[in-house]
Coordinates of C-alpha atoms and ligand atoms in Angstrom, one line a residue:
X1102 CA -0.6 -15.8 -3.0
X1103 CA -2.9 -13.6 -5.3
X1104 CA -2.6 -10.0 -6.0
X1105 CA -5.3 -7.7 -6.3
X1106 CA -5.0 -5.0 -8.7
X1107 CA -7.5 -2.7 -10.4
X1108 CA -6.6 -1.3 -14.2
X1109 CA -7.0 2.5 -15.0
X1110 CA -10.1 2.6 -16.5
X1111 CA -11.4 5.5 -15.0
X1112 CA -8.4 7.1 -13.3
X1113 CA -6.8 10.4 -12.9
X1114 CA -6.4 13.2 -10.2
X1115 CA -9.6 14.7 -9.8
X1116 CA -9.3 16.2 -6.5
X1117 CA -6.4 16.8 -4.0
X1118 CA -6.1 14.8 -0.7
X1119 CA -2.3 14.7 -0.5
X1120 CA 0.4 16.9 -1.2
X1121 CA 1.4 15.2 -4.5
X1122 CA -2.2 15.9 -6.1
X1123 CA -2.6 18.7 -8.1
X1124 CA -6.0 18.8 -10.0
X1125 CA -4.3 21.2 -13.3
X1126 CA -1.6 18.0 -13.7
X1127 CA -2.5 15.7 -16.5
X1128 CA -2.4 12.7 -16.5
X1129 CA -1.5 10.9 -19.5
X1130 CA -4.1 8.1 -19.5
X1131 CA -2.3 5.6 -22.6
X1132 CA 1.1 6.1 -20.4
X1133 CA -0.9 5.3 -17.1
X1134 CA -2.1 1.7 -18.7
X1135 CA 1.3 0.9 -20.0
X1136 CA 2.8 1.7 -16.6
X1137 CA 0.2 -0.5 -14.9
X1138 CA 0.6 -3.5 -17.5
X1139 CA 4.3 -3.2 -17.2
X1140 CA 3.8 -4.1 -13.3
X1141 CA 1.0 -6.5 -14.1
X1142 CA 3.0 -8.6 -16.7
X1143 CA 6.2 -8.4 -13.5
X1144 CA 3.6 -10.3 -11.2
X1145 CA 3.3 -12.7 -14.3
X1146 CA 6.3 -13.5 -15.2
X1147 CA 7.4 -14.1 -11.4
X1148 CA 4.4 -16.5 -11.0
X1149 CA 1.9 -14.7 -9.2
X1150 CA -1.8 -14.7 -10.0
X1151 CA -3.0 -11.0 -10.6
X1152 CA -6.5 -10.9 -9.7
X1153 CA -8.7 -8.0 -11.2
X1154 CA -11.5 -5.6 -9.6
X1155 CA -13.0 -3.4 -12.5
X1156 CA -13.0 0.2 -11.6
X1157 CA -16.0 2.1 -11.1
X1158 CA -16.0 5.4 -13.3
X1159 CA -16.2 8.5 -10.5
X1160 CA -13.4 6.4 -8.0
X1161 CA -10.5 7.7 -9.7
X1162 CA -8.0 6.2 -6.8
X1163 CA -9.6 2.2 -6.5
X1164 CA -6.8 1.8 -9.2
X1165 CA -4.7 2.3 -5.5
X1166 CA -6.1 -1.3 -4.1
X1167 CA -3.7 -1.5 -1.5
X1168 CA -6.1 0.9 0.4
X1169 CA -9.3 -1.7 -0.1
X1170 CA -8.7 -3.5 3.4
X1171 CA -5.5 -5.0 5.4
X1172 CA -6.0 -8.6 4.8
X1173 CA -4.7 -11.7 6.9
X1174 CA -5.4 -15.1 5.7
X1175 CA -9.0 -15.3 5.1
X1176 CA -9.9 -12.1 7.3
X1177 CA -9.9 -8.8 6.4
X1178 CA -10.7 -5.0 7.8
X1179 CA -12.2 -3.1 5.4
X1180 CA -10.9 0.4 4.6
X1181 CA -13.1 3.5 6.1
X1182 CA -11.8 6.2 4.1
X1183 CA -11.0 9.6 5.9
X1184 CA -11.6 11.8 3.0
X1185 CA -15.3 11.3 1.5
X1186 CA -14.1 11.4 -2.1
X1187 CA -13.0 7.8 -1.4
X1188 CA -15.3 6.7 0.9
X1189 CA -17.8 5.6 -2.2
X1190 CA -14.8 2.9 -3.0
X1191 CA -16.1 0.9 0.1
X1192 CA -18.9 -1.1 -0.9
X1193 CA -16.6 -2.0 -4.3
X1194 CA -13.9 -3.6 -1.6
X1195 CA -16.2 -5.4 0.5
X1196 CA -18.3 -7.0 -2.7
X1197 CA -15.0 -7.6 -4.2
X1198 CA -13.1 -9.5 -1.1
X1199 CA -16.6 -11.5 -0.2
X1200 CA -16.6 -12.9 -3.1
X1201 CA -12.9 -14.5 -2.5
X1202 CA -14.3 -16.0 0.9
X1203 CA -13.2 -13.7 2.8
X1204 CA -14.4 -12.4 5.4
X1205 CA -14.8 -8.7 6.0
X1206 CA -14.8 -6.5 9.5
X1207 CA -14.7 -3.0 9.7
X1208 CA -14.3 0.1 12.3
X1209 CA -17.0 2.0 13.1
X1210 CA -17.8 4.8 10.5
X1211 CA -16.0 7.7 12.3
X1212 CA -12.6 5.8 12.8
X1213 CA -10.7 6.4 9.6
X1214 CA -8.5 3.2 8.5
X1215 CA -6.7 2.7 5.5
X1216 CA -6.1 -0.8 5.1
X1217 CA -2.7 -2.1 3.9
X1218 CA -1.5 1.7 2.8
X1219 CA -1.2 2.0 6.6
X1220 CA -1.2 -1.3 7.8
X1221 CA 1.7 -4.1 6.7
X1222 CA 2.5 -7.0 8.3
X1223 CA 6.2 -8.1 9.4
X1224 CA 6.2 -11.3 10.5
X1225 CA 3.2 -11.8 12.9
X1226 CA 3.5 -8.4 13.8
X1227 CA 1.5 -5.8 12.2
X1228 CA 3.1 -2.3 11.7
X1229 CA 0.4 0.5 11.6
X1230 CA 0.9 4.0 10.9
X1231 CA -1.4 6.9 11.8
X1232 CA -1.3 11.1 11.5
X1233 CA -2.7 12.1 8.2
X1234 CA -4.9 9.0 6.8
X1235 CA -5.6 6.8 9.6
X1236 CA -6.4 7.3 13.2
X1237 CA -4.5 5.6 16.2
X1238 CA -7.8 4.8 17.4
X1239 CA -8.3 2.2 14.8
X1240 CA -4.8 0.1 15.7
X1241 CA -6.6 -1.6 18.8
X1242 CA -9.5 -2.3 16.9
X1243 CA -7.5 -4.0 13.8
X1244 CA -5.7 -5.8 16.7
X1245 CA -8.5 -7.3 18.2
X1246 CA -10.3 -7.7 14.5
X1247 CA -7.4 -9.8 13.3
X1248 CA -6.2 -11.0 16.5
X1249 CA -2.6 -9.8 16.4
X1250 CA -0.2 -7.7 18.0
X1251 CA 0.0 -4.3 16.4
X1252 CA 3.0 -1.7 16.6
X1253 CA 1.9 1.7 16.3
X1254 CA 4.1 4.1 13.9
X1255 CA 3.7 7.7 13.8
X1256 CA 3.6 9.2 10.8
X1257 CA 4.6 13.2 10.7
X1258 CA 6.1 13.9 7.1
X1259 CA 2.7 14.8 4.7
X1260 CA 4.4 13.8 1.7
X1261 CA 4.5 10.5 3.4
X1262 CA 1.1 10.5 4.1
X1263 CA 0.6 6.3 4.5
X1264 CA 3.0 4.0 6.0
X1265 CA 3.3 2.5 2.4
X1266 CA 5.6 5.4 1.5
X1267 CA 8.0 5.2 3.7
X1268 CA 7.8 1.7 5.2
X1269 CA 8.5 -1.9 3.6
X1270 CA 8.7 -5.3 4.5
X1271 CA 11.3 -7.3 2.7
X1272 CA 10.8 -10.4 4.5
X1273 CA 10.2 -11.3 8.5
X1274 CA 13.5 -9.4 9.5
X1275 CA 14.4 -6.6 7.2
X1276 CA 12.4 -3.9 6.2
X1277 CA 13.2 -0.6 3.8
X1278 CA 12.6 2.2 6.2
X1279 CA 12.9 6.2 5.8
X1280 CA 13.5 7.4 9.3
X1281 CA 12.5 10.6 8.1
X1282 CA 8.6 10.2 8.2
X1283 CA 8.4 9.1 11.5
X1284 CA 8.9 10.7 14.6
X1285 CA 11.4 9.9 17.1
X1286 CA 9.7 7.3 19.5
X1287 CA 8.5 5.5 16.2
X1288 CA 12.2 5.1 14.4
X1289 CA 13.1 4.0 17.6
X1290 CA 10.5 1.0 17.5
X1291 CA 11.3 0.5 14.1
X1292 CA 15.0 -0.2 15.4
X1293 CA 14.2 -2.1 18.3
X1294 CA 12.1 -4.4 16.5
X1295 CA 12.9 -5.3 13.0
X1296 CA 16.5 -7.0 13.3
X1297 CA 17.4 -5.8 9.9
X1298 CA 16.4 -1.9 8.9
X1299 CA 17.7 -0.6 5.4
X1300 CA 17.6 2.9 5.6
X1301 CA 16.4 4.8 2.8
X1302 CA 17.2 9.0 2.5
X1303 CA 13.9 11.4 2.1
X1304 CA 14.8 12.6 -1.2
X1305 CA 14.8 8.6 -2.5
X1306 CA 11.6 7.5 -0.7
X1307 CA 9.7 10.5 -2.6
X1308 CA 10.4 8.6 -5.6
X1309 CA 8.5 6.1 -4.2
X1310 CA 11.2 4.0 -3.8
X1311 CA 9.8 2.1 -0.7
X1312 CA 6.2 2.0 -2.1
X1313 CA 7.6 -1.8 -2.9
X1314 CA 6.6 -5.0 -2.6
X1315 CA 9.3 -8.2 -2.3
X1316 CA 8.3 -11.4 -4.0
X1317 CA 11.0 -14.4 -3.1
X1318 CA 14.3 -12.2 -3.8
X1319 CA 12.8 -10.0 -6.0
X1320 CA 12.0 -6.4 -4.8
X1321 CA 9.6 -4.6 -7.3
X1322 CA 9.3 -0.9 -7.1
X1323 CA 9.5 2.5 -8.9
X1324 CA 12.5 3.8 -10.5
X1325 CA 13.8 5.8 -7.5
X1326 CA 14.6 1.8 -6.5
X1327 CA 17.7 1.9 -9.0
X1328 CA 19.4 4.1 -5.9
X1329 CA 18.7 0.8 -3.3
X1330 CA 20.4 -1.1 -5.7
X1331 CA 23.6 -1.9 -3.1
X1332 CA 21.6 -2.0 -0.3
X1333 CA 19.2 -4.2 -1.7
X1334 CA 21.8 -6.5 -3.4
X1335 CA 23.7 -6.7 0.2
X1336 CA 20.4 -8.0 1.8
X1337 CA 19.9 -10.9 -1.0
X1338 CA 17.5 -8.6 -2.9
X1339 CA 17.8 -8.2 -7.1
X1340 CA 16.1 -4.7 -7.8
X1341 CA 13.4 -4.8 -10.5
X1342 CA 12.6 -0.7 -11.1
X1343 CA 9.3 0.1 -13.1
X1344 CA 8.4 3.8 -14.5
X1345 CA 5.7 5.1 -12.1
X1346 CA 5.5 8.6 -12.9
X1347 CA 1.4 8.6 -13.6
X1348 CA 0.4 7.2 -10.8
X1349 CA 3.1 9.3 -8.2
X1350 CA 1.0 12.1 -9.6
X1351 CA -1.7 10.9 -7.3
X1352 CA 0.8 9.8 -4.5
X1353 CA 0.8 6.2 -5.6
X1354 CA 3.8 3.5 -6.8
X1355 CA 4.2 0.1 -7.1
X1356 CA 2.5 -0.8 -3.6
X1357 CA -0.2 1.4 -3.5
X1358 CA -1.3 -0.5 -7.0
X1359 CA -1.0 -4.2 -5.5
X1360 CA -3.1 -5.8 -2.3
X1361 CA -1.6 -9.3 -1.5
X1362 CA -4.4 -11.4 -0.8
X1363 CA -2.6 -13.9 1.5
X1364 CA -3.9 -17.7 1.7
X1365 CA -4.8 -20.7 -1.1
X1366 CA -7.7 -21.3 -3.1
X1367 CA -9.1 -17.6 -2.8
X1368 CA -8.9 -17.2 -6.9
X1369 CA -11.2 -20.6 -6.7
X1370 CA -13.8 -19.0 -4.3
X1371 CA -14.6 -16.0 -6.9
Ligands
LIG274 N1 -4.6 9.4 -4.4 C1 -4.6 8.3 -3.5 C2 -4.9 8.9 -2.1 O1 -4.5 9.9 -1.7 C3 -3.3 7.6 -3.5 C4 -3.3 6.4 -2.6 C5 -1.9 5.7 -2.5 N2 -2.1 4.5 -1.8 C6 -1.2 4.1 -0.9 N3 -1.4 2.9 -0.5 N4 -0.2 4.8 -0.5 O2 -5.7 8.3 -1.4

């Protein structure tokens, strides 16, 4: 596996599309590239090949690559943005995932979809959320795009504005979860699904604490992770927690910085 990332060249929060963005909040830029190589040299020294897309300068969030496209194998649905201030990103994603022989669908313009920040596979099945970023019309589309079954999660706590936040896969049966961004039908489907659901409280997945990603037994995330810890040990899981606190100013962690690109040979392809 590869991981797509995209280094803060020309980041910082220049407009306000969640709850966490607040334009008057600096950022500190040298602490922002730190925080990024810190998670790039993790991926390294666990094995995985970081891939690189060079930010554009006016796309403050493409350093957030997680919302380029979900991606299956050599298949992808391309993000369609729901706020215009990302939708210039779009070309950028396509360009850079066709030129790793993949190859690219998307929705129709005026379906908003947010690629893996709202879409993450468990096993075969794909867990989608919608409410604030992406619309349910777009699950059935993905579905039929990437020709998988698609369980629709309902997303209703703004700070938790993508599934990312609040929703991770571990492995095929055990996912972090905070039932607390979800209504009551989806927590339910959560349940009834995943055999094993580690439930994380509201006050830790605002540290980002589920914006993770798992690689073997290894579960990477933001500080707020140090709380899992027990949890996370229970399930098989060593806790590796990186400072994130730049890039939660824009509503991002760990996840929202890293798009597995699933399948061999793609690095090759380039
Ligand atoms: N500022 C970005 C936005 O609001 C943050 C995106 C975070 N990405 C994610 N996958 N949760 O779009």
């Amino acid at each position: 596996m590869a991981i797509l990332m995209c280094r803060p060249d020309h980041y910082g929060v220049e407009y306000e599309i969640n709850p966490w963005m607040h334009v008057e909040t600096e950022v500190d830029g040298s602490m922002a590239l730190a925080q990024w190589q810190a998670l790039y040299n993790a991926y390294s020294l666990l094995g995985e090949r970081v891939e690189l897309v060079d930010q554009q300068p006016g796309l403050p969030d493409m350093v957030f690559t997680a919302n380029a496209a979900v991606v299956r194998g050599r298949e992808a649905v391309l993000s369609r943005f729901r706020h215009p201030e990302r939708q210039g990103e779009e070309p950028f994603w396509r360009n850079a995932l066709e030129r790793r022989g993949i190859t690219v669908h998307r929705v129709p313009d005026e379906v908003a979809f947010e690629g893996a920040g709202d879409a993450l596979f468990v096993g075969e099945r794909l867990f989608c959320g919608h409410g604030f970023r992406t619309d349910l019309g777009s699950h059935a589309l993905v579905s039929r795009l990437l020709d998988v079954e698609v369980v629709s999660l309902r997303l209703v706590d703004p700070r938790f504005y993508h599934l990312d936040t609040c929703f991770c896969p571990l492995n095929e049966r055990t996912v972090l979860f905070a039932p607390a961004a979800f209504d009551a039908a989806s927590q339910q489907l959560v349940r009834r699904l995943v055999p094993h659901v580690i439930e994380v409280p509201a006050e830790v997945a605002a540290g980002f604490a589920c914006n993770a990603i798992s690689l073997g037994d290894r579960v990477i995330s933001s500080l707020a992770a140090e709380r899992l810890e027990e949890p996370l040990h229970d399930a098989g899981f060593a806790t590796v927690a990186l400072p994130m606190s730049e890039f939660m100013k824009s509503g991002g962690g760990v996840r929202c910085l890293s798009l597995p690109l699933d399948g061999d040979g793609l690095a090759e392809a380039a």
